[in-house]
Amino acid sequence: MIKKRSNSFHRKIERTLRKHCFQADASINIRSYTTLVEILIFLSIMGTVVTLFMFNENPILLSLSLALIFAPLIVAFMIPLLLVRKRVSECEKELPFVAEFLAMASAVGISPTYAFSRLKYFNSLKRFAREARIVEKIRALYALSPIDALLF
């Protein structure tokens, strides 16, 4: 019974981190990252128990030590979220140029999906070139249409 709870806890953490790391386009080994987060959770719980016994009478030291104990755990959970934010901001910087390129391609008769697939060869639009490669990889892996791969 305890084994199932531990395993489901591990799966929930792994599923959450996998989603965030995929969104962040981070090349992190999910299993080892999940293990690191679980170790940090365990150490934070143990540190909290020790801190409560040691600094029970001084609230300032108690709050400071608890903040120091939970800081690595917060940082470990925030890394994928910060990488997602970085990815989004890089895409937003290049978005007007990509929209202009797709509009020009449509004006001369090139389909938007083909024009988007040609973005992977652009050196000036590095982020969208990478996004186009990711979409091509998803299309090949899951045998999706270009629109479905964009929505994946």
XYZ file of N, CA, C and O in Angstrom:
608
model
N 0.823 -1.198 0.000
C 0.000 0.000 0.000
C 0.862 1.254 0.000
O 0.610 2.171 -0.761
N 1.856 1.308 0.834
C 2.731 2.481 0.888
C 3.501 2.623 -0.417
O 3.708 3.717 -0.900
N 3.887 1.501 -1.006
C 4.628 1.519 -2.256
C 3.826 2.205 -3.358
O 4.357 2.963 -4.147
N 2.511 1.954 -3.419
C 1.676 2.571 -4.433
C 1.602 4.079 -4.247
O 1.668 4.823 -5.200
N 1.472 4.526 -3.019
C 1.415 5.964 -2.774
C 2.721 6.630 -3.175
O 2.718 7.670 -3.800
N 3.821 6.030 -2.809
C 5.119 6.580 -3.170
C 5.271 6.618 -4.678
O 5.759 7.576 -5.239
N 4.840 5.560 -5.340
C 4.952 5.486 -6.784
C 4.052 6.515 -7.459
O 4.446 7.145 -8.429
N 2.822 6.704 -6.946
C 1.929 7.691 -7.544
C 2.443 9.106 -7.293
O 2.307 9.970 -8.154
N 3.046 9.330 -6.124
C 3.645 10.640 -5.847
C 4.779 10.907 -6.833
O 4.890 11.993 -7.390
N 5.590 9.884 -7.070
C 6.691 10.000 -8.020
C 6.151 10.272 -9.424
O 6.677 11.110 -10.143
N 5.080 9.588 -9.799
C 4.492 9.783 -11.133
C 3.913 11.184 -11.294
O 4.031 11.784 -12.359
N 3.268 11.695 -10.248
C 2.702 13.044 -10.334
C 3.800 14.084 -10.517
O 3.680 14.990 -11.350
N 4.864 13.961 -9.752
C 5.971 14.905 -9.889
C 6.600 14.772 -11.267
O 6.879 15.770 -11.938
N 6.810 13.536 -11.695
C 7.438 13.311 -13.000
C 6.565 13.845 -14.134
O 7.064 14.462 -15.072
N 5.251 13.642 -14.048
C 4.344 14.132 -15.079
C 4.368 15.661 -15.142
O 4.414 16.251 -16.223
N 4.363 16.303 -13.981
C 4.396 17.762 -13.941
C 5.705 18.295 -14.508
O 5.705 19.212 -15.341
N 6.814 17.713 -14.067
C 8.110 18.179 -14.562
C 8.288 17.875 -16.041
O 8.884 18.659 -16.775
N 7.774 16.738 -16.496
C 7.872 16.394 -17.918
C 7.134 17.419 -18.776
O 7.632 17.864 -19.806
N 5.935 17.813 -18.322
C 5.166 18.803 -19.073
C 5.894 20.130 -19.132
O 6.037 20.735 -20.193
N 6.409 20.582 -17.996
C 7.095 21.865 -17.963
C 8.401 21.826 -18.749
O 8.746 22.795 -19.421
N 9.125 20.728 -18.670
C 10.385 20.626 -19.416
C 10.129 20.524 -20.912
O 10.904 21.044 -21.712
N 9.025 19.862 -21.313
C 8.685 19.819 -22.730
C 8.303 21.202 -23.235
O 8.716 21.614 -24.320
N 7.524 21.930 -22.451
C 7.139 23.278 -22.840
C 8.345 24.205 -22.893
O 8.388 25.128 -23.689
N 9.323 23.941 -22.029
C 10.512 24.788 -21.981
C 11.532 24.399 -23.036
O 12.532 25.086 -23.205
N 11.305 23.287 -23.730
C 12.256 22.771 -24.711
C 13.608 22.540 -24.046
O 14.662 22.866 -24.583
N 13.553 22.014 -22.834
C 14.763 21.766 -22.059
C 15.213 20.323 -22.259
O 14.408 19.403 -22.214
N 16.481 20.162 -22.484
C 17.017 18.806 -22.665
C 17.543 18.319 -21.315
O 18.736 18.311 -21.051
N 16.596 17.964 -20.451
C 16.905 17.500 -19.107
C 16.422 16.057 -18.998
O 15.348 15.722 -19.481
N 17.221 15.207 -18.378
C 16.781 13.846 -18.117
C 15.711 13.904 -17.030
O 15.998 14.231 -15.873
N 14.483 13.592 -17.404
C 13.341 13.779 -16.506
C 13.446 12.884 -15.278
O 13.139 13.308 -14.161
N 13.878 11.651 -15.449
C 13.955 10.737 -14.299
C 14.939 11.228 -13.261
O 14.659 11.229 -12.061
N 16.118 11.654 -13.696
C 17.100 12.127 -12.719
C 16.666 13.458 -12.110
O 16.900 13.706 -10.926
N 16.007 14.312 -12.905
C 15.514 15.582 -12.376
C 14.404 15.348 -11.350
O 14.352 16.018 -10.325
N 13.530 14.377 -11.625
C 12.480 14.027 -10.675
C 13.076 13.477 -9.385
O 12.632 13.826 -8.291
N 14.092 12.644 -9.512
C 14.764 12.115 -8.323
C 15.394 13.241 -7.517
O 15.313 13.255 -6.284
N 16.012 14.198 -8.207
C 16.605 15.347 -7.512
C 15.542 16.133 -6.753
O 15.745 16.490 -5.587
N 14.410 16.367 -7.381
C 13.330 17.115 -6.718
C 12.795 16.334 -5.519
O 12.535 16.911 -4.459
N 12.657 15.014 -5.658
C 12.178 14.213 -4.531
C 13.177 14.218 -3.373
O 12.780 14.274 -2.208
N 14.458 14.171 -3.679
C 15.469 14.260 -2.622
C 15.391 15.615 -1.933
O 15.476 15.707 -0.701
N 15.201 16.678 -2.725
C 15.070 18.008 -2.125
C 13.819 18.112 -1.256
O 13.836 18.756 -0.208
N 12.731 17.476 -1.676
C 11.512 17.469 -0.855
C 11.779 16.749 0.464
O 11.424 17.242 1.543
N 12.426 15.596 0.387
C 12.736 14.836 1.602
C 13.652 15.638 2.532
O 13.400 15.725 3.737
N 14.702 16.238 1.970
C 15.612 17.033 2.809
C 14.923 18.256 3.389
O 15.214 18.655 4.524
N 13.999 18.848 2.637
C 13.258 20.004 3.166
C 12.367 19.596 4.330
O 12.274 20.318 5.328
N 11.725 18.448 4.208
C 10.878 17.974 5.311
C 11.724 17.670 6.539
O 11.374 18.064 7.664
N 12.840 16.986 6.336
C 13.718 16.666 7.469
C 14.305 17.946 8.077
O 14.394 18.068 9.306
N 14.690 18.881 7.224
C 15.216 20.147 7.734
C 14.180 20.936 8.497
O 14.487 21.602 9.488
N 12.931 20.853 8.064
C 11.851 21.546 8.770
C 11.649 20.963 10.163
O 11.503 21.704 11.142
N 11.662 19.640 10.245
C 11.492 18.989 11.552
C 12.638 19.370 12.487
O 12.416 19.736 13.653
N 13.865 19.315 11.998
C 15.024 19.671 12.823
C 14.967 21.133 13.232
O 15.239 21.490 14.385
N 14.586 21.993 12.290
C 14.513 23.423 12.578
C 13.442 23.731 13.622
O 13.634 24.588 14.482
N 12.319 23.046 13.542
C 11.254 23.281 14.517
C 11.705 22.918 15.929
O 11.318 23.579 16.900
N 12.517 21.890 16.045
C 13.021 21.522 17.369
C 14.130 22.459 17.841
O 14.214 22.777 19.027
N 14.970 22.924 16.926
C 16.118 23.745 17.333
C 15.730 25.194 17.633
O 16.166 25.766 18.615
N 14.928 25.794 16.734
C 14.622 27.218 16.856
C 13.164 27.448 17.227
O 12.514 28.362 16.720
N 12.646 26.644 18.101
C 11.248 26.724 18.475
C 10.913 28.039 19.178
O 9.819 28.568 19.023
N 11.856 28.607 19.896
C 11.560 29.790 20.699
C 11.899 31.101 20.006
O 11.450 32.157 20.430
N 12.706 31.069 18.952
C 13.086 32.298 18.264
C 12.434 32.307 16.874
O 12.905 31.638 15.954
N 11.370 33.096 16.695
C 10.642 33.050 15.415
C 11.441 33.607 14.236
O 11.249 33.181 13.107
N 12.341 34.548 14.497
C 13.131 35.118 13.398
C 14.086 34.074 12.834
O 14.172 33.883 11.619
N 14.798 33.382 13.714
C 15.687 32.327 13.245
C 14.912 31.178 12.615
O 15.374 30.555 11.650
N 13.743 30.894 13.155
C 12.912 29.830 12.596
C 12.492 30.157 11.164
O 12.645 29.334 10.260
N 11.998 31.358 10.943
C 11.547 31.730 9.594
C 12.724 31.827 8.625
O 12.616 31.421 7.460
N 13.861 32.328 9.078
C 15.044 32.419 8.219
C 15.552 31.037 7.834
O 15.865 30.781 6.667
N 15.617 30.143 8.793
C 16.106 28.798 8.484
C 15.130 28.039 7.591
O 15.545 27.284 6.709
N 13.826 28.234 7.793
C 12.852 27.581 6.912
C 12.958 28.116 5.488
O 12.838 27.354 4.521
N 13.197 29.409 5.341
C 13.370 29.976 3.999
C 14.604 29.394 3.323
O 14.589 29.079 2.131
N 15.686 29.239 4.071
C 16.902 28.662 3.510
C 16.727 27.183 3.176
O 17.340 26.671 2.237
N 15.902 26.489 3.928
C 15.670 25.066 3.662
C 14.846 24.875 2.381
O 15.138 24.011 1.567
N 13.820 25.698 2.195
C 12.934 25.516 1.048
C 13.413 26.223 -0.214
O 12.852 26.003 -1.290
N 14.441 27.047 -0.135
C 14.934 27.763 -1.317
C 15.387 26.829 -2.441
O 14.997 27.043 -3.600
N 16.187 25.778 -2.180
C 16.581 24.900 -3.299
C 15.401 24.182 -3.943
O 15.387 23.975 -5.153
N 14.399 23.830 -3.149
C 13.222 23.166 -3.694
C 12.450 24.112 -4.615
O 12.012 23.716 -5.703
N 12.300 25.348 -4.191
C 11.601 26.332 -5.013
C 12.369 26.580 -6.308
O 11.782 26.655 -7.384
N 13.691 26.691 -6.203
C 14.512 26.902 -7.395
C 14.392 25.711 -8.345
O 14.282 25.875 -9.564
N 14.384 24.498 -7.807
C 14.282 23.302 -8.650
C 12.957 23.257 -9.406
O 12.907 22.818 -10.558
N 11.876 23.718 -8.787
C 10.596 23.750 -9.479
C 10.497 24.936 -10.432
O 9.757 24.891 -11.413
N 11.226 26.006 -10.162
C 11.113 27.206 -10.979
C 11.956 27.151 -12.252
O 11.681 27.897 -13.190
N 12.980 26.313 -12.303
C 13.854 26.284 -13.478
C 13.070 25.998 -14.763
O 13.195 26.752 -15.733
N 12.248 24.944 -14.823
C 11.493 24.739 -16.075
C 10.521 25.873 -16.384
O 10.341 26.244 -17.545
N 9.916 26.458 -15.360
C 8.977 27.559 -15.599
C 9.695 28.793 -16.130
O 9.178 29.497 -17.006
N 10.893 29.058 -15.641
C 11.671 30.180 -16.157
C 12.128 29.919 -17.587
O 12.195 30.843 -18.403
N 12.430 28.669 -17.906
C 12.806 28.338 -19.282
C 11.618 28.487 -20.235
O 11.794 28.913 -21.383
N 10.422 28.175 -19.760
C 9.221 28.389 -20.583
C 9.033 29.873 -20.842
O 8.761 30.289 -21.977
N 9.200 30.673 -19.815
C 9.052 32.125 -19.975
C 10.085 32.673 -20.954
O 9.777 33.541 -21.780
N 11.308 32.152 -20.889
C 12.360 32.597 -21.811
C 12.007 32.214 -23.245
O 12.192 33.005 -24.175
N 11.498 30.993 -23.430
C 11.112 30.542 -24.767
C 10.010 31.420 -25.342
O 10.061 31.827 -26.501
N 9.021 31.743 -24.526
C 7.913 32.576 -24.980
C 8.396 33.979 -25.324
O 8.005 34.546 -26.359
N 9.265 34.548 -24.519
C 9.737 35.906 -24.796
C 10.591 35.947 -26.059
O 10.518 36.913 -26.827
N 11.392 34.906 -26.291
C 12.174 34.870 -27.526
C 11.270 34.749 -28.745
O 11.527 35.367 -29.781
N 10.207 33.963 -28.625
C 9.255 33.839 -29.738
C 8.513 35.151 -29.977
O 8.256 35.522 -31.125
N 8.171 35.845 -28.911
C 7.464 37.114 -29.063
C 8.325 38.167 -29.731
O 7.811 39.027 -30.458
N 9.627 38.122 -29.521
C 10.518 39.086 -30.188
C 10.556 38.859 -31.693
O 10.652 39.807 -32.467
N 10.511 37.604 -32.118
C 10.609 37.293 -33.540
C 9.256 37.224 -34.234
O 9.196 37.135 -35.461
N 8.183 37.258 -33.488
C 6.847 37.063 -34.051
C 6.481 38.061 -35.150
O 5.933 37.645 -36.185
N 6.758 39.362 -35.027
C 6.392 40.278 -36.128
C 7.096 39.928 -37.440
O 6.499 40.015 -38.514
N 8.339 39.505 -37.365
C 9.081 39.158 -38.578
C 8.553 37.873 -39.206
O 8.472 37.758 -40.430
N 8.164 36.925 -38.370
C 7.594 35.678 -38.880
C 6.230 35.955 -39.511
O 5.914 35.408 -40.580
N 5.436 36.801 -38.882
C 4.117 37.138 -39.438
C 4.287 37.821 -40.794
O 3.533 37.524 -41.742
N 5.263 38.702 -40.896
C 5.520 39.378 -42.172
C 5.980 38.379 -43.235
O 5.543 38.434 -44.387
N 6.848 37.468 -42.854
C 7.317 36.447 -43.798
C 6.158 35.573 -44.274
O 6.040 35.293 -45.475
N 5.303 35.138 -43.342
C 4.166 34.300 -43.727
C 3.174 35.071 -44.602
O 2.583 34.504 -45.530
N 3.012 36.363 -44.344
C 2.119 37.184 -45.174
C 2.685 37.333 -46.580
O 1.944 37.228 -47.575
N 4.000 37.550 -46.692
C 4.616 37.663 -48.021
C 4.552 36.332 -48.757
O 4.322 36.287 -49.968
N 4.766 35.237 -48.044
C 4.696 33.924 -48.672
C 3.282 33.638 -49.163
O 3.102 33.082 -50.256
N 2.291 34.032 -48.395
C 0.898 33.840 -48.819
C 0.570 34.706 -50.030
O -0.183 34.290 -50.912
N 1.134 35.905 -50.083
C 0.871 36.814 -51.192
C 1.409 36.274 -52.518
O 0.819 36.510 -53.575
N 2.512 35.538 -52.472
C 3.071 35.003 -53.714
C 2.581 33.594 -54.012
O 3.004 32.991 -54.991
N 1.705 33.051 -53.179
C 1.082 31.772 -53.466
C 1.677 30.572 -52.756
O 1.349 29.439 -53.083
N 2.548 30.783 -51.796
C 3.116 29.674 -51.030
C 2.198 29.410 -49.845
O 1.774 30.342 -49.158
N 1.903 28.140 -49.604
C 0.996 27.818 -48.497
C 1.664 28.157 -47.163
O 2.887 28.039 -47.025
N 0.878 28.578 -46.182
C 1.454 28.934 -44.876
C 2.165 27.763 -44.190
O 3.178 27.962 -43.530
N 1.653 26.549 -44.368
C 2.318 25.410 -43.727
C 3.678 25.141 -44.357
O 4.642 24.838 -43.652
N 3.774 25.268 -45.684
C 5.067 25.080 -46.339
C 6.019 26.217 -45.966
O 7.210 25.991 -45.720
N 5.498 27.433 -45.895
C 6.336 28.573 -45.508
C 6.846 28.408 -44.078
O 8.007 28.714 -43.789
N 5.985 27.903 -43.194
C 6.429 27.679 -41.819
C 7.495 26.592 -41.758
O 8.449 26.694 -40.989
N 7.335 25.573 -42.588
C 8.369 24.522 -42.594
C 9.685 25.039 -43.158
O 10.746 24.522 -42.818
N 9.650 26.061 -44.006
C 10.880 26.644 -44.548
C 11.579 27.543 -43.521
O 12.740 27.904 -43.715
N 10.896 27.890 -42.452
C 11.509 28.724 -41.407
C 12.695 28.040 -40.741
O 13.558 28.709 -40.187
N 12.744 26.714 -40.796
C 13.826 26.009 -40.108
C 15.187 26.282 -40.735
O 16.212 25.991 -40.132
N 15.211 26.859 -41.931
C 16.483 27.176 -42.586
C 16.907 28.623 -42.387
O 17.941 29.027 -42.898
N 16.117 29.407 -41.656
C 16.438 30.815 -41.448
C 17.470 30.956 -40.341
O 17.276 30.458 -39.238
N 18.546 31.674 -40.609
C 19.559 31.937 -39.584
C 19.216 33.165 -38.749
O 19.646 33.279 -37.614
N 18.460 34.076 -39.328
C 18.152 35.312 -38.604
C 17.034 35.129 -37.578
O 16.956 35.889 -36.618
N 16.175 34.157 -37.788
C 15.087 33.879 -36.845
C 15.397 32.579 -36.121
O 14.809 31.533 -36.388
N 16.315 32.638 -35.183
C 16.820 31.430 -34.527
C 15.748 30.693 -33.738
O 15.654 29.469 -33.793
N 14.937 31.411 -32.993
C 13.943 30.749 -32.151
C 12.867 30.068 -32.996
O 12.487 28.942 -32.732
N 12.371 30.770 -34.019
C 11.345 30.162 -34.853
C 11.917 29.074 -35.746
O 11.196 28.145 -36.123
N 13.192 29.155 -36.079
C 13.830 28.052 -36.801
C 13.825 26.800 -35.925
O 13.534 25.693 -36.396
N 14.111 27.001 -34.667
C 14.082 25.865 -33.745
C 12.661 25.343 -33.545
O 12.432 24.138 -33.490
N 11.700 26.263 -33.453
C 10.297 25.852 -33.321
C 9.845 25.072 -34.551
O 9.127 24.079 -34.430
N 10.263 25.502 -35.731
C 9.889 24.792 -36.956
C 10.501 23.394 -36.979
O 9.860 22.433 -37.418
N 11.728 23.253 -36.478
C 12.339 21.925 -36.396
C 11.590 21.038 -35.402
O 11.409 19.841 -35.641
N 11.146 21.624 -34.300
C 10.374 20.862 -33.313
C 9.047 20.400 -33.926
O 8.633 19.250 -33.742
N 8.391 21.272 -34.682
C 7.123 20.913 -35.322
C 7.350 19.806 -36.347
O 6.564 18.858 -36.438
N 8.433 19.884 -37.100
C 8.745 18.829 -38.071
C 9.005 17.503 -37.367
O 8.584 16.442 -37.836
N 9.670 17.562 -36.234
C 9.941 16.348 -35.469
C 8.642 15.736 -34.940
O 8.450 14.527 -34.988
N 7.743 16.575 -34.453
C 6.453 16.093 -33.949
C 5.627 15.506 -35.093
O 4.990 14.463 -34.936
N 5.664 16.152 -36.261
C 4.935 15.623 -37.418
C 5.444 14.241 -37.804
O 4.671 13.333 -38.081
N 6.757 14.082 -37.833
C 7.324 12.794 -38.223
C 7.091 11.729 -37.159
O 6.827 10.569 -37.486
N 7.166 12.124 -35.908
C 7.044 11.163 -34.819
C 5.616 10.639 -34.656
O 5.390 9.445 -34.492
N 4.650 11.554 -34.717
C 3.264 11.173 -34.455
C 2.403 11.090 -35.721
O 1.202 10.856 -35.630
N 2.991 11.314 -36.902
C 2.280 11.263 -38.187
C 1.062 12.190 -38.165
O -0.062 11.790 -38.467
N 1.300 13.442 -37.801
C 0.235 14.438 -37.722
C 0.269 15.344 -38.935
O 1.282 15.457 -39.632
N -0.829 16.021 -39.158
C -0.849 17.063 -40.190
C -0.077 18.271 -39.654
O 0.139 18.395 -38.449
N 0.327 19.188 -40.533
C 1.079 20.360 -40.050
C 0.316 21.190 -39.011
O 0.905 21.663 -38.044
N -0.968 21.347 -39.208
C -1.768 22.144 -38.267
C -1.860 21.432 -36.916
O -1.717 22.057 -35.863
N -2.077 20.123 -36.932
C -2.145 19.373 -35.676
C -0.799 19.384 -34.951
O -0.748 19.426 -33.720
N 0.288 19.346 -35.708
C 1.612 19.395 -35.096
C 1.864 20.754 -34.457
O 2.517 20.841 -33.409
N 1.354 21.816 -35.059
C 1.490 23.145 -34.451
C 0.706 23.234 -33.154
O 1.131 23.915 -32.213
N -0.429 22.584 -33.090
C -1.283 22.640 -31.904
C -0.848 21.679 -30.821
O -1.350 21.736 -29.709
N 0.081 20.774 -31.110
C 0.505 19.738 -30.170
C 1.125 20.321 -28.933
O 1.927 21.086 -28.797
